[in-house]
Amino acid sequence: MRNSTSTVGTAQATSSKVCAVPAPAALPQIPDPQHVAPADARRLSKLLLLRLESLEEGTQEYQYVRNTLIEMNLTLVRYVARRFSSRRESMEDVLQVGTIGLIKAIDRYDPSRDVEFTTLAIPYIQGEIKRFFRDTTWSVRVPRRLQELRIDLARAREELEAEGSHEPSVAELAEHLGIREEEVAEGLVACNGYDSDSIDRPIQAGGGGKQQTGLVADLVGTEDPALALAEDIQALKPHLAKLDDRDRTLLQLRFGAEMTQSEIGEELGLSQMHVSRLLTRVCAKLREGLLA
C-alpha cells in the first residue's frame, strides 16, 4: 500500500513537472511589418530574434520570422541611408546595400549577449554602405590606403581653412596629419580619380547658372603642332652651328628664302645638280645628328 501510494505520488509529481514546461509560443502574426511603430518594432524584434534562434534554418517558420524581421527593421536602413543623401548615387541603391547589412546583422545576432539589436544592426548597415561607396563610386580604382587618405585630407583642409582664410599648402597638410609631404602629394593626385564628368557637359555661367557658354570639351587642350616644330628647331641649333658657311648659306637660300635649286645655282655659280647633291648631303648629316 505504501509502495502504491509512493508510486502514485511520484507519477503526480512527474506529471506536474511535465505540465510546468511552457508550450511553444505561437508566432505573432504581423500583417504589415513595414508600418509597425518603432516601440512595437523593438519589442517584437526581441521576441522574433529569440524565436529565430530556436528554429531550424530552411524551415517555413524560420523564413517567416527572418523575413518579418527584415521588413520590420527597414526603418533602420532608411535612418542610416539619410546620412548619405548628399552623395550622387541613387538612394535606391544605397537602401539595397543597407538592407544587406541589416540581413547580416539579423543572421549574426546572438540573443544570449543581451545587447540591443539596434546596437549591432546600425554599424552593420553603415559599414555595408561605406564599403559600397569605397568600392564602386571611384571613377578610377585606387588603393584603399589612398581612398582613406582622401577623407583625411578633406577633413584636414576644412580644419585648416577654419583657422585661416588661405588654401592650406602641401606642407601644412602634411604637418597637420603627421605624414610626409610625398604622401600628401600622392593623396591629392589620387583625389582626381574620385569623380569624373563628361566632356560634353555644358558649362553654365551667370548667377543663376542658366547661360550656357560652351562645353567642357572646349576647355580641354590639344596638341599644338607648332610646339613640335619649336622643339625640332631648338634641337637643330647645335648641329647647324657645326656646318661651314657654304652649307649654312645653302640651307638659308633653300628653306629661308625658298629659292629653287636652279636659282641657288645661279646665285652661287654652281650647277643645279651640284646644288641638289650638296643639299642632300647636308640634310642627311643633320638628320643623322638629330636621330643619334
Backbone as CSV, one residue per row, in Angstrom:
resi,resn,N_x,N_y,N_z,CA_x,CA_y,CA_z,C_x,C_y,C_z
1,MET,0.844,-1.205,0.000,0.000,0.000,0.000,0.871,1.243,0.000
2,ARG,1.957,1.129,0.849,2.865,2.258,0.931,3.554,2.477,-0.410
3,ASN,3.945,1.336,-1.053,4.598,1.443,-2.355,3.666,2.005,-3.403
4,SER,2.407,1.591,-3.321,1.417,2.098,-4.274,1.224,3.577,-4.132
5,THR,1.127,4.008,-2.880,0.952,5.452,-2.631,2.158,6.228,-3.125
6,SER,3.362,5.633,-2.874,4.587,6.312,-3.320,4.637,6.417,-4.822
7,THR,4.199,5.342,-5.485,4.205,5.352,-6.950,3.271,6.401,-7.510
8,VAL,2.079,6.476,-6.898,1.105,7.482,-7.350,1.627,8.887,-7.131
9,GLY,2.281,9.087,-5.961,2.829,10.416,-5.667,3.912,10.803,-6.641
10,THR,4.777,9.794,-6.969,5.845,10.075,-7.934,5.278,10.402,-9.302
11,ALA,4.266,9.672,-9.705,3.640,9.918,-11.005,3.004,11.294,-11.060
12,GLN,2.366,11.689,-9.914,1.732,13.016,-9.889,2.781,14.122,-9.985
13,ALA,3.906,13.867,-9.249,4.973,14.878,-9.299,5.554,15.007,-10.691
14,THR,5.768,13.834,-11.336,6.298,13.848,-12.701,5.344,14.541,-13.646
15,SER,4.058,14.243,-13.482,3.042,14.882,-14.322,3.023,16.374,-14.115
16,SER,3.219,16.762,-12.830,3.216,18.196,-12.523,4.389,18.888,-13.200
17,LYS,5.574,18.198,-13.185,6.753,18.804,-13.820,6.564,18.926,-15.322
18,VAL,5.965,17.906,-15.919,5.733,17.959,-17.352,4.791,19.087,-17.710
19,CYS,3.753,19.238,-16.926,2.782,20.312,-17.195,3.381,21.685,-16.947
20,ALA,4.455,21.749,-16.095,5.059,23.049,-15.791,5.900,23.577,-16.941
21,VAL,6.344,22.716,-17.914,7.138,23.158,-19.068,6.244,23.967,-19.994
22,PRO,6.607,25.217,-20.290,5.727,26.050,-21.134,5.679,25.528,-22.558
23,ALA,4.522,25.581,-23.130,4.347,25.164,-24.523,4.927,26.230,-25.431
24,PRO,5.422,25.861,-26.620,5.989,26.846,-27.546,4.974,27.932,-27.872
25,ALA,5.424,29.180,-27.752,4.525,30.306,-28.034,4.230,30.369,-29.519
26,ALA,3.020,30.754,-29.831,2.632,30.873,-31.232,3.322,32.092,-31.842
27,LEU,3.672,31.980,-33.103,4.325,33.092,-33.796,3.359,34.256,-33.926
28,PRO,3.796,35.463,-33.564,2.907,36.616,-33.732,2.684,36.919,-35.203
29,GLN,1.452,37.151,-35.551,1.118,37.476,-36.933,1.152,38.994,-37.113
30,ILE,2.015,39.467,-38.010,2.177,40.903,-38.252,1.759,41.168,-39.689
31,PRO,0.563,41.686,-39.906,0.064,41.857,-41.284,0.926,42.780,-42.123
32,ASP,1.416,43.899,-41.530,2.193,44.889,-42.296,3.450,45.254,-41.514
33,PRO,4.510,44.445,-41.620,5.704,44.673,-40.789,6.369,46.024,-41.013
34,GLN,6.260,46.590,-42.221,6.966,47.832,-42.515,6.321,49.053,-41.879
35,HIS,5.119,48.898,-41.340,4.435,50.040,-40.741,4.179,49.824,-39.254
36,VAL,5.040,49.050,-38.598,4.954,48.853,-37.154,5.609,50.036,-36.462
37,ALA,5.002,50.523,-35.383,5.565,51.642,-34.632,6.938,51.262,-34.085
38,PRO,7.854,52.247,-33.957,9.218,51.938,-33.500,9.268,51.179,-32.180
39,ALA,8.447,51.604,-31.191,8.464,50.914,-29.900,8.010,49.470,-30.046
40,ASP,6.950,49.261,-30.823,6.468,47.892,-31.049,7.484,47.081,-31.844
41,ALA,8.182,47.739,-32.785,9.178,47.036,-33.587,10.318,46.528,-32.711
42,ARG,10.765,47.338,-31.732,11.823,46.887,-30.834,11.380,45.702,-29.989
43,ARG,10.144,45.782,-29.489,9.642,44.699,-28.640,9.450,43.419,-29.446
44,LEU,8.857,43.543,-30.632,8.623,42.360,-31.450,9.936,41.781,-31.993
45,SER,10.909,42.654,-32.252,12.195,42.162,-32.748,12.866,41.265,-31.713
46,LYS,12.770,41.644,-30.428,13.348,40.804,-29.382,12.710,39.418,-29.385
47,LEU,11.378,39.381,-29.475,10.675,38.098,-29.463,11.039,37.265,-30.693
48,LEU,11.078,37.900,-31.849,11.340,37.157,-33.078,12.794,36.694,-33.151
49,LEU,13.718,37.507,-32.638,15.122,37.093,-32.649,15.353,35.897,-31.716
50,LEU,14.664,35.896,-30.566,14.744,34.735,-29.674,14.157,33.504,-30.335
51,ARG,13.029,33.702,-31.021,12.392,32.565,-31.687,13.239,32.065,-32.859
52,LEU,13.892,32.991,-33.573,14.737,32.616,-34.704,15.889,31.724,-34.248
53,GLU,16.385,32.003,-33.038,17.493,31.217,-32.509,17.116,29.753,-32.317
54,SER,15.836,29.491,-32.027,15.396,28.117,-31.732,14.874,27.385,-32.954
55,LEU,14.723,28.070,-34.078,14.168,27.438,-35.276,15.267,26.860,-36.150
56,GLU,14.909,25.869,-36.896,15.864,25.243,-37.806,15.898,26.025,-39.120
57,GLU,17.101,26.332,-39.552,17.260,27.112,-40.773,16.708,26.338,-41.973
58,GLY,15.978,27.065,-42.814,15.408,26.455,-44.009,13.952,26.071,-43.876
59,THR,13.438,26.070,-42.650,12.027,25.735,-42.458,11.157,26.929,-42.800
60,GLN,9.867,26.656,-42.942,8.930,27.718,-43.306,8.828,28.750,-42.186
61,GLU,8.818,28.266,-40.925,8.743,29.191,-39.799,9.989,30.081,-39.747
62,TYR,11.157,29.496,-40.010,12.401,30.260,-39.986,12.359,31.373,-41.029
63,GLN,11.919,31.053,-42.237,11.850,32.055,-43.294,10.864,33.164,-42.947
64,TYR,9.740,32.781,-42.325,8.734,33.783,-41.962,9.305,34.753,-40.928
65,VAL,9.938,34.198,-39.876,10.482,35.049,-38.817,11.586,35.950,-39.379
66,ARG,12.467,35.387,-40.182,13.588,36.161,-40.738,13.089,37.269,-41.659
67,ASN,12.165,36.949,-42.541,11.642,37.964,-43.467,10.882,39.049,-42.720
68,THR,10.152,38.663,-41.677,9.419,39.660,-40.886,10.385,40.600,-40.187
69,LEU,11.472,40.061,-39.650,12.487,40.908,-39.010,13.098,41.888,-40.004
70,ILE,13.348,41.421,-41.213,13.933,42.308,-42.232,12.978,43.450,-42.559
71,GLU,11.736,43.114,-42.850,10.759,44.157,-43.230,10.493,45.110,-42.078
72,MET,10.465,44.590,-40.872,10.109,45.416,-39.717,11.232,46.394,-39.358
73,ASN,12.484,46.065,-39.733,13.612,46.923,-39.366,14.172,47.709,-40.547
74,LEU,13.422,47.778,-41.636,13.870,48.595,-42.770,13.950,50.069,-42.414
75,THR,13.248,50.478,-41.366,13.348,51.875,-40.930,14.771,52.194,-40.471
76,LEU,15.480,51.209,-39.916,16.881,51.427,-39.539,17.731,51.700,-40.772
77,VAL,17.450,50.980,-41.858,18.191,51.191,-43.102,17.942,52.597,-43.624
78,ARG,16.683,53.019,-43.629,16.364,54.371,-44.116,16.996,55.435,-43.228
79,TYR,17.036,55.174,-41.925,17.635,56.128,-40.990,19.124,56.326,-41.287
80,VAL,19.840,55.221,-41.500,21.279,55.314,-41.779,21.518,55.886,-43.171
81,ALA,20.680,55.517,-44.134,20.877,55.964,-45.516,20.719,57.469,-45.648
82,ARG,19.927,58.084,-44.786,19.736,59.542,-44.864,21.040,60.295,-44.629
83,ARG,21.973,59.677,-43.924,23.256,60.338,-43.687,24.065,60.469,-44.979
84,PHE,23.735,59.673,-45.956,24.475,59.680,-47.222,23.644,60.293,-48.354
85,SER,22.644,61.071,-48.009,21.750,61.624,-49.040,22.431,62.653,-49.919
86,SER,23.564,63.221,-49.460,24.248,64.239,-50.262,25.071,63.622,-51.382
87,ARG,25.252,62.316,-51.369,26.019,61.669,-52.430,25.221,61.648,-53.727
88,ARG,25.942,61.471,-54.843,25.289,61.480,-56.155,24.609,60.156,-56.472
89,GLU,24.963,59.103,-55.756,24.432,57.780,-56.071,22.937,57.721,-55.771
90,SER,22.250,56.822,-56.480,20.817,56.646,-56.302,20.527,56.163,-54.886
91,MET,19.532,56.790,-54.242,19.160,56.386,-52.895,18.615,54.968,-52.878
92,GLU,18.013,54.542,-53.967,17.511,53.172,-54.038,18.666,52.172,-53.926
93,ASP,19.791,52.467,-54.581,20.961,51.587,-54.480,21.502,51.567,-53.058
94,VAL,21.525,52.730,-52.427,22.031,52.811,-51.054,21.145,51.998,-50.116
95,LEU,19.833,52.075,-50.302,18.909,51.311,-49.453,19.090,49.808,-49.654
96,GLN,19.314,49.396,-50.886,19.522,47.971,-51.141,20.797,47.470,-50.467
97,VAL,21.851,48.273,-50.556,23.105,47.879,-49.912,22.942,47.863,-48.396
98,GLY,22.234,48.871,-47.852,21.995,48.900,-46.410,21.175,47.710,-45.939
99,THR,20.252,47.244,-46.769,19.453,46.077,-46.407,20.323,44.830,-46.288
100,ILE,21.359,44.744,-47.109,22.295,43.623,-46.982,22.960,43.645,-45.613
101,GLY,23.340,44.844,-45.150,23.922,44.956,-43.814,22.935,44.554,-42.736
102,LEU,21.654,44.912,-42.912,20.618,44.519,-41.953,20.477,43.003,-41.893
103,ILE,20.479,42.351,-43.034,20.352,40.886,-43.080,21.543,40.223,-42.379
104,LYS,22.735,40.758,-42.597,23.910,40.212,-41.926,23.790,40.361,-40.411
105,ALA,23.254,41.496,-39.961,23.087,41.709,-38.517,22.080,40.722,-37.932
106,ILE,21.000,40.460,-38.655,19.990,39.504,-38.179,20.585,38.105,-38.082
107,ASP,21.340,37.718,-39.095,21.907,36.367,-39.110,22.985,36.183,-38.038
108,ARG,23.648,37.265,-37.635,24.761,37.135,-36.697,24.422,37.611,-35.285
109,TYR,23.190,37.989,-35.049,22.794,38.463,-33.719,22.728,37.296,-32.747
110,ASP,23.281,37.498,-31.572,23.292,36.469,-30.530,22.464,36.967,-29.341
111,PRO,21.236,36.436,-29.149,20.384,36.913,-28.046,20.991,36.696,-26.676
112,SER,21.891,35.729,-26.532,22.453,35.425,-25.216,23.342,36.554,-24.695
113,ARG,23.785,37.427,-25.535,24.652,38.526,-25.101,23.870,39.682,-24.499
114,ASP,22.561,39.636,-24.607,21.691,40.648,-24.004,22.070,42.066,-24.458
115,VAL,22.233,42.210,-25.782,22.556,43.508,-26.386,21.399,43.922,-27.294
116,GLU,21.080,45.189,-27.286,20.013,45.675,-28.156,20.345,45.381,-29.609
117,PHE,19.350,44.979,-30.370,19.585,44.634,-31.765,20.081,45.840,-32.562
118,THR,19.548,47.019,-32.259,19.968,48.221,-32.994,21.448,48.519,-32.777
119,THR,21.984,48.141,-31.614,23.401,48.373,-31.336,24.286,47.615,-32.309
120,LEU,23.821,46.466,-32.757,24.566,45.676,-33.735,24.186,46.049,-35.162
121,ALA,22.906,46.312,-35.391,22.415,46.489,-36.762,22.937,47.776,-37.401
122,ILE,22.938,48.881,-36.672,23.326,50.167,-37.274,24.778,50.151,-37.753
123,PRO,25.747,49.664,-36.971,27.122,49.584,-37.511,27.226,48.667,-38.729
124,TYR,26.468,47.570,-38.746,26.498,46.676,-39.900,25.975,47.391,-41.147
125,ILE,24.853,48.096,-40.998,24.252,48.804,-42.134,25.185,49.908,-42.628
126,GLN,25.704,50.685,-41.679,26.589,51.788,-42.047,27.863,51.268,-42.699
127,GLY,28.422,50.198,-42.177,29.637,49.634,-42.754,29.425,49.114,-44.162
128,GLU,28.261,48.510,-44.411,27.979,47.992,-45.749,27.828,49.133,-46.750
129,ILE,27.196,50.212,-46.342,27.029,51.368,-47.240,28.372,52.026,-47.520
130,LYS,29.194,52.189,-46.490,30.519,52.782,-46.694,31.367,51.909,-47.609
131,ARG,31.252,50.604,-47.448,32.006,49.701,-48.318,31.544,49.845,-49.767
132,PHE,30.251,50.068,-49.939,29.696,50.261,-51.284,30.288,51.511,-51.930
133,PHE,30.344,52.611,-51.177,30.914,53.841,-51.719,32.405,53.675,-51.993
134,ARG,33.082,52.955,-51.117,34.522,52.780,-51.285,34.851,51.960,-52.529
135,ASP,34.045,50.953,-52.805,34.386,50.007,-53.869,33.793,50.358,-55.229
136,THR,32.746,51.175,-55.273,32.047,51.369,-56.547,31.965,52.807,-57.017
137,THR,32.200,53.780,-56.165,31.937,55.156,-56.578,33.155,55.876,-57.139
138,TRP,34.341,55.297,-56.996,35.520,55.950,-57.567,35.533,55.746,-59.076
139,SER,35.732,56.816,-59.819,35.801,56.706,-61.275,37.044,55.947,-61.704
140,VAL,38.130,56.127,-60.953,39.379,55.411,-61.213,39.717,54.616,-59.961
141,ARG,39.970,53.344,-60.123,40.251,52.478,-58.985,41.614,52.804,-58.387
142,VAL,41.638,53.162,-57.091,42.889,53.448,-56.387,42.950,52.577,-55.141
143,PRO,44.142,52.377,-54.575,44.256,51.557,-53.364,43.438,52.112,-52.212
144,ARG,43.042,51.222,-51.321,42.216,51.634,-50.181,42.949,52.663,-49.325
145,ARG,44.279,52.536,-49.222,45.058,53.488,-48.435,44.853,54.916,-48.944
146,LEU,44.821,55.089,-50.269,44.630,56.425,-50.831,43.177,56.870,-50.710
147,GLN,42.239,55.936,-50.745,40.834,56.297,-50.542,40.625,56.869,-49.141
148,GLU,41.242,56.225,-48.151,41.114,56.713,-46.778,41.889,58.017,-46.594
149,LEU,43.027,58.159,-47.301,43.799,59.393,-47.219,43.022,60.573,-47.781
150,ARG,42.213,60.322,-48.805,41.391,61.396,-49.369,40.446,61.965,-48.315
151,ILE,39.855,61.095,-47.504,38.945,61.550,-46.446,39.716,62.356,-45.405
152,ASP,40.905,61.870,-45.019,41.721,62.590,-44.032,42.143,63.957,-44.564
153,LEU,42.487,64.027,-45.847,42.890,65.309,-46.431,41.735,66.296,-46.463
154,ALA,40.548,65.807,-46.799,39.385,66.691,-46.837,39.079,67.235,-45.444
155,ARG,39.176,66.368,-44.431,38.920,66.818,-43.054,39.992,67.795,-42.597
156,ALA,41.247,67.509,-42.949,42.337,68.407,-42.555,42.208,69.771,-43.234
157,ARG,41.797,69.769,-44.515,41.635,71.035,-45.229,40.545,71.889,-44.576
158,GLU,39.446,71.258,-44.177,38.372,72.003,-43.520,38.850,72.604,-42.202
159,GLU,39.610,71.828,-41.428,40.079,72.324,-40.133,41.066,73.462,-40.309
160,LEU,41.969,73.342,-41.287,42.958,74.401,-41.506,42.314,75.660,-42.081
161,GLU,41.331,75.491,-42.962,40.654,76.655,-43.526,39.831,77.371,-42.461
162,ALA,39.359,76.613,-41.466,38.617,77.250,-40.375,39.535,78.113,-39.512
163,GLU,40.824,77.750,-39.451,41.783,78.538,-38.672,42.274,79.765,-39.436
164,GLY,42.373,79.682,-40.753,42.838,80.796,-41.578,42.018,80.887,-42.848
165,SER,42.264,81.924,-43.625,41.466,82.173,-44.825,42.106,81.644,-46.096
166,HIS,43.359,81.162,-46.028,44.056,80.752,-47.241,43.941,79.245,-47.439
167,GLU,44.190,78.836,-48.684,44.190,77.409,-49.025,45.429,76.757,-48.419
168,PRO,45.268,75.705,-47.616,46.441,75.083,-46.978,47.380,74.474,-48.009
169,SER,48.667,74.602,-47.777,49.678,74.057,-48.677,49.913,72.580,-48.364
170,VAL,50.691,71.948,-49.233,51.027,70.543,-49.015,51.791,70.375,-47.706
171,ALA,52.705,71.304,-47.426,53.487,71.223,-46.190,52.589,71.348,-44.962
172,GLU,51.616,72.253,-45.011,50.704,72.434,-43.871,49.829,71.206,-43.671
173,LEU,49.354,70.618,-44.765,48.549,69.409,-44.647,49.373,68.261,-44.072
174,ALA,50.621,68.150,-44.530,51.491,67.080,-44.034,51.764,67.246,-42.541
175,GLU,52.013,68.480,-42.118,52.275,68.734,-40.701,51.032,68.467,-39.860
176,HIS,49.876,68.842,-40.377,48.623,68.649,-39.628,48.302,67.165,-39.456
177,LEU,48.580,66.356,-40.479,48.274,64.931,-40.420,49.424,64.102,-39.882
178,GLY,50.602,64.701,-39.764,51.747,63.966,-39.263,52.290,62.950,-40.243
179,ILE,52.223,63.272,-41.531,52.737,62.370,-42.565,53.707,63.144,-43.460
180,ARG,54.378,62.427,-44.358,55.347,63.067,-45.245,54.636,63.844,-46.359
181,GLU,55.304,64.862,-46.885,54.730,65.669,-47.959,54.498,64.835,-49.213
182,GLU,55.364,63.835,-49.447,55.200,62.974,-50.620,53.875,62.207,-50.548
183,GLU,53.496,61.778,-49.340,52.227,61.073,-49.184,51.040,62.002,-49.445
184,VAL,51.155,63.247,-48.980,50.076,64.220,-49.227,49.937,64.472,-50.718
185,ALA,51.060,64.658,-51.405,51.018,64.902,-52.852,50.392,63.709,-53.569
186,GLU,50.752,62.498,-53.151,50.172,61.305,-53.766,48.667,61.240,-53.522
187,GLY,48.250,61.601,-52.310,46.820,61.595,-51.997,46.048,62.637,-52.790
188,LEU,46.647,63.816,-52.990,45.964,64.864,-53.766,45.805,64.444,-55.223
189,VAL,46.811,63.769,-55.768,46.692,63.271,-57.140,45.605,62.198,-57.216
190,ALA,45.557,61.328,-56.206,44.545,60.268,-56.196,43.139,60.833,-56.086
191,CYS,42.988,62.002,-55.466,41.653,62.616,-55.342,41.038,62.904,-56.705
192,ASN,41.873,63.121,-57.700,41.359,63.399,-59.042,40.636,62.197,-59.634
193,GLY,40.915,61.002,-59.113,40.277,59.807,-59.636,38.937,59.501,-59.011
194,TYR,38.517,60.312,-58.017,37.243,60.016,-57.357,36.058,60.352,-58.241
195,ASP,36.140,61.465,-58.914,34.990,61.943,-59.676,35.417,62.230,-61.107
196,SER,34.506,62.006,-62.033,34.755,62.317,-63.442,33.485,62.903,-64.035
197,ASP,33.646,63.592,-65.130,32.491,64.234,-65.761,32.618,64.112,-67.271
198,SER,31.511,64.179,-67.947,31.509,64.075,-69.396,32.067,65.350,-70.012
199,ILE,32.908,65.199,-71.060,33.439,66.384,-71.735,32.361,67.063,-72.576
200,ASP,31.209,66.418,-72.739,30.099,67.028,-73.468,29.148,67.780,-72.542
201,ARG,29.506,67.874,-71.252,28.644,68.595,-70.311,28.722,70.093,-70.609
202,PRO,27.580,70.776,-70.688,27.611,72.227,-70.939,28.129,72.992,-69.737
203,ILE,28.810,74.092,-70.020,29.321,74.970,-68.965,28.291,76.063,-68.733
204,GLN,27.857,76.190,-67.485,26.860,77.194,-67.145,27.556,78.415,-66.568
205,ALA,27.087,79.604,-66.939,27.657,80.852,-66.449,26.527,81.726,-65.927
206,GLY,26.922,82.762,-65.228,25.917,83.674,-64.698,25.523,83.289,-63.289
207,GLY,24.893,84.225,-62.580,24.491,83.972,-61.210,23.505,82.835,-61.080
208,GLY,22.535,82.776,-61.962,21.539,81.710,-61.895,21.985,80.432,-62.565
209,GLY,23.121,80.460,-63.248,23.620,79.271,-63.918,22.778,78.843,-65.102
210,LYS,22.083,79.804,-65.733,21.190,79.459,-66.842,21.821,79.736,-68.205
211,GLN,22.898,80.505,-68.242,23.515,80.871,-69.516,24.590,79.852,-69.882
212,GLN,24.446,79.194,-71.016,25.405,78.189,-71.455,26.495,78.866,-72.275
213,THR,27.750,78.653,-71.870,28.863,79.321,-72.534,29.705,78.367,-73.373
214,GLY,29.367,77.100,-73.410,30.140,76.136,-74.192,30.114,74.772,-73.536
215,LEU,31.021,73.922,-73.952,31.127,72.574,-73.423,32.465,72.398,-72.717
216,VAL,32.523,71.413,-71.847,33.772,71.121,-71.156,34.864,70.765,-72.165
217,ALA,34.471,70.127,-73.268,35.453,69.738,-74.283,36.182,70.943,-74.858
218,ASP,35.522,72.123,-74.821,36.164,73.321,-75.349,37.352,73.756,-74.494
219,LEU,37.374,73.320,-73.236,38.455,73.700,-72.332,39.600,72.700,-72.318
220,VAL,39.398,71.564,-72.976,40.428,70.526,-72.995,41.483,70.893,-74.039
221,GLY,42.724,70.928,-73.629,43.799,71.303,-74.540,44.095,70.216,-75.565
222,THR,44.611,70.632,-76.706,45.012,69.699,-77.761,46.489,69.908,-78.068
223,GLU,47.065,68.962,-78.751,48.481,69.065,-79.094,48.700,70.130,-80.163
224,ASP,49.605,71.037,-79.892,49.918,72.130,-80.817,51.039,71.673,-81.757
225,PRO,50.781,71.572,-83.048,51.838,71.124,-83.971,53.032,72.071,-84.000
226,ALA,52.805,73.366,-83.733,53.922,74.310,-83.730,54.883,74.031,-82.587
227,LEU,54.390,73.387,-81.528,55.260,73.084,-80.398,56.331,72.075,-80.802
228,ALA,55.913,71.047,-81.552,56.894,70.060,-82.029,57.914,70.714,-82.951
229,LEU,57.468,71.659,-83.788,58.386,72.362,-84.677,59.402,73.175,-83.884
230,ALA,58.926,73.827,-82.821,59.836,74.618,-81.991,60.874,73.720,-81.319
231,GLU,60.460,72.545,-80.890,61.399,71.610,-80.269,62.459,71.155,-81.284
232,ASP,62.012,70.884,-82.508,62.965,70.445,-83.544,63.978,71.538,-83.863
233,ILE,63.498,72.786,-83.909,64.410,73.902,-84.217,65.472,74.044,-83.127
234,GLN,65.029,73.929,-81.873,65.989,74.039,-80.775,66.994,72.883,-80.807
235,ALA,66.505,71.704,-81.195,67.407,70.551,-81.275,68.389,70.679,-82.439
236,LEU,67.986,71.404,-83.502,68.853,71.558,-84.688,69.960,72.590,-84.480
237,LYS,69.756,73.529,-83.591,70.697,74.640,-83.443,72.134,74.190,-83.248
238,PRO,72.443,73.283,-82.333,73.872,72.902,-82.181,74.435,72.194,-83.405
239,HIS,73.600,71.498,-84.175,74.088,70.813,-85.382,74.313,71.817,-86.515
240,LEU,73.471,72.848,-86.590,73.672,73.891,-87.598,74.963,74.674,-87.334
241,ALA,75.256,74.838,-86.040,76.475,75.598,-85.704,77.739,74.878,-86.163
242,LYS,77.671,73.568,-86.357,78.851,72.791,-86.783,79.073,72.836,-88.297
243,LEU,78.097,73.334,-89.064,78.237,73.380,-90.523,79.147,74.536,-90.943
244,ASP,79.721,74.418,-92.112,80.542,75.521,-92.623,79.637,76.576,-93.250
245,ASP,80.249,77.688,-93.658,79.474,78.822,-94.168,78.701,78.461,-95.429
246,ARG,79.306,77.705,-96.355,78.611,77.374,-97.608,77.356,76.541,-97.344
247,ASP,77.458,75.544,-96.434,76.301,74.690,-96.147,75.186,75.500,-95.490
248,ARG,75.556,76.405,-94.587,74.534,77.230,-93.933,73.884,78.170,-94.947
249,THR,74.688,78.668,-95.893,74.124,79.548,-96.932,73.155,78.777,-97.818
250,LEU,73.523,77.564,-98.174,72.616,76.730,-98.976,71.275,76.532,-98.278
251,LEU,71.336,76.215,-96.986,70.098,75.986,-96.238,69.276,77.270,-96.107
252,GLN,69.971,78.393,-95.918,69.263,79.666,-95.788,68.550,80.031,-97.084
253,LEU,69.234,79.829,-98.240,68.618,80.169,-99.518,67.476,79.214,-99.871
254,ARG,67.652,77.918,-99.520,66.629,76.937,-99.928,65.407,76.984,-99.014
255,PHE,65.632,77.022,-97.696,64.491,76.918,-96.768,64.108,78.256,-96.140
256,GLY,65.051,79.211,-96.159,64.716,80.530,-95.630,64.137,81.434,-96.701
257,ALA,64.888,81.576,-97.798,64.428,82.419,-98.909,63.520,81.657,-99.867
258,GLU,63.406,80.334,-99.679,62.559,79.471,-100.511,62.904,79.591,-102.001
259,MET,64.203,79.631,-102.311,64.661,79.680,-103.698,64.751,78.258,-104.248
260,THR,64.585,78.154,-105.569,64.720,76.852,-106.208,66.191,76.491,-106.342
261,GLN,66.452,75.217,-106.648,67.849,74.785,-106.802,68.533,75.512,-107.966
262,SER,67.794,75.775,-109.008,68.369,76.492,-110.158,68.733,77.911,-109.768
263,GLU,67.865,78.574,-109.004,68.132,79.943,-108.568,69.336,79.985,-107.632
264,ILE,69.440,78.963,-106.756,70.593,78.904,-105.841,71.888,78.702,-106.654
265,GLY,71.811,77.830,-107.679,72.992,77.609,-108.522,73.454,78.877,-109.197
266,GLU,72.521,79.675,-109.735,72.879,80.939,-110.378,73.473,81.910,-109.356
267,GLU,72.932,81.899,-108.122,73.413,82.803,-107.068,74.841,82.468,-106.647
268,LEU,75.127,81.155,-106.568,76.444,80.729,-106.062,77.396,80.296,-107.170
269,GLY,76.930,80.308,-108.396,77.775,79.902,-109.516,77.989,78.403,-109.562
270,LEU,76.936,77.651,-109.202,77.005,76.189,-109.206,75.917,75.630,-110.117
271,SER,76.116,74.393,-110.532,75.071,73.771,-111.345,73.928,73.304,-110.450
272,GLN,72.769,73.127,-111.079,71.590,72.684,-110.314,71.817,71.300,-109.726
273,MET,72.491,70.412,-110.440,72.763,69.060,-109.951,73.705,69.101,-108.736
274,HIS,74.711,70.013,-108.825,75.643,70.107,-107.703,74.950,70.649,-106.447
275,VAL,74.067,71.612,-106.662,73.297,72.154,-105.516,72.436,71.052,-104.900
276,SER,71.826,70.220,-105.750,70.979,69.136,-105.249,71.788,68.152,-104.405
277,ARG,72.995,67.799,-104.873,73.822,66.862,-104.123,74.262,67.463,-102.782
278,LEU,74.606,68.752,-102.808,75.039,69.401,-101.567,73.908,69.457,-100.531
279,LEU,72.706,69.812,-101.003,71.567,69.873,-100.088,71.231,68.503,-99.514
280,THR,71.292,67.477,-100.364,71.004,66.119,-99.896,72.009,65.702,-98.821
281,ARG,73.296,66.028,-99.041,74.327,65.661,-98.076,74.136,66.389,-96.750
282,VAL,73.833,67.706,-96.831,73.666,68.497,-95.605,72.448,68.015,-94.807
283,CYS,71.349,67.775,-95.506,70.123,67.315,-94.810,70.335,65.939,-94.166
284,ALA,71.055,65.048,-94.859,71.335,63.723,-94.304,72.211,63.848,-93.056
285,LYS,73.165,64.783,-93.084,74.046,64.985,-91.934,73.252,65.502,-90.719
286,LEU,72.350,66.456,-90.974,71.533,66.983,-89.879,70.577,65.925,-89.334
287,ARG,69.964,65.147,-90.220,69.045,64.099,-89.789,69.767,63.065,-88.927
288,GLU,70.975,62.709,-89.347,71.754,61.734,-88.593,72.088,62.275,-87.199
289,GLY,72.392,63.578,-87.125,72.701,64.168,-85.833,71.498,64.207,-84.910
290,LEU,70.303,64.473,-85.461,69.091,64.527,-84.637,68.693,63.141,-84.126
291,LEU,68.888,62.125,-84.939,68.473,60.777,-84.562,69.526,60.033,-83.770
292,ALA,70.691,60.615,-83.617,71.786,59.918,-82.906,71.419,59.763,-81.434
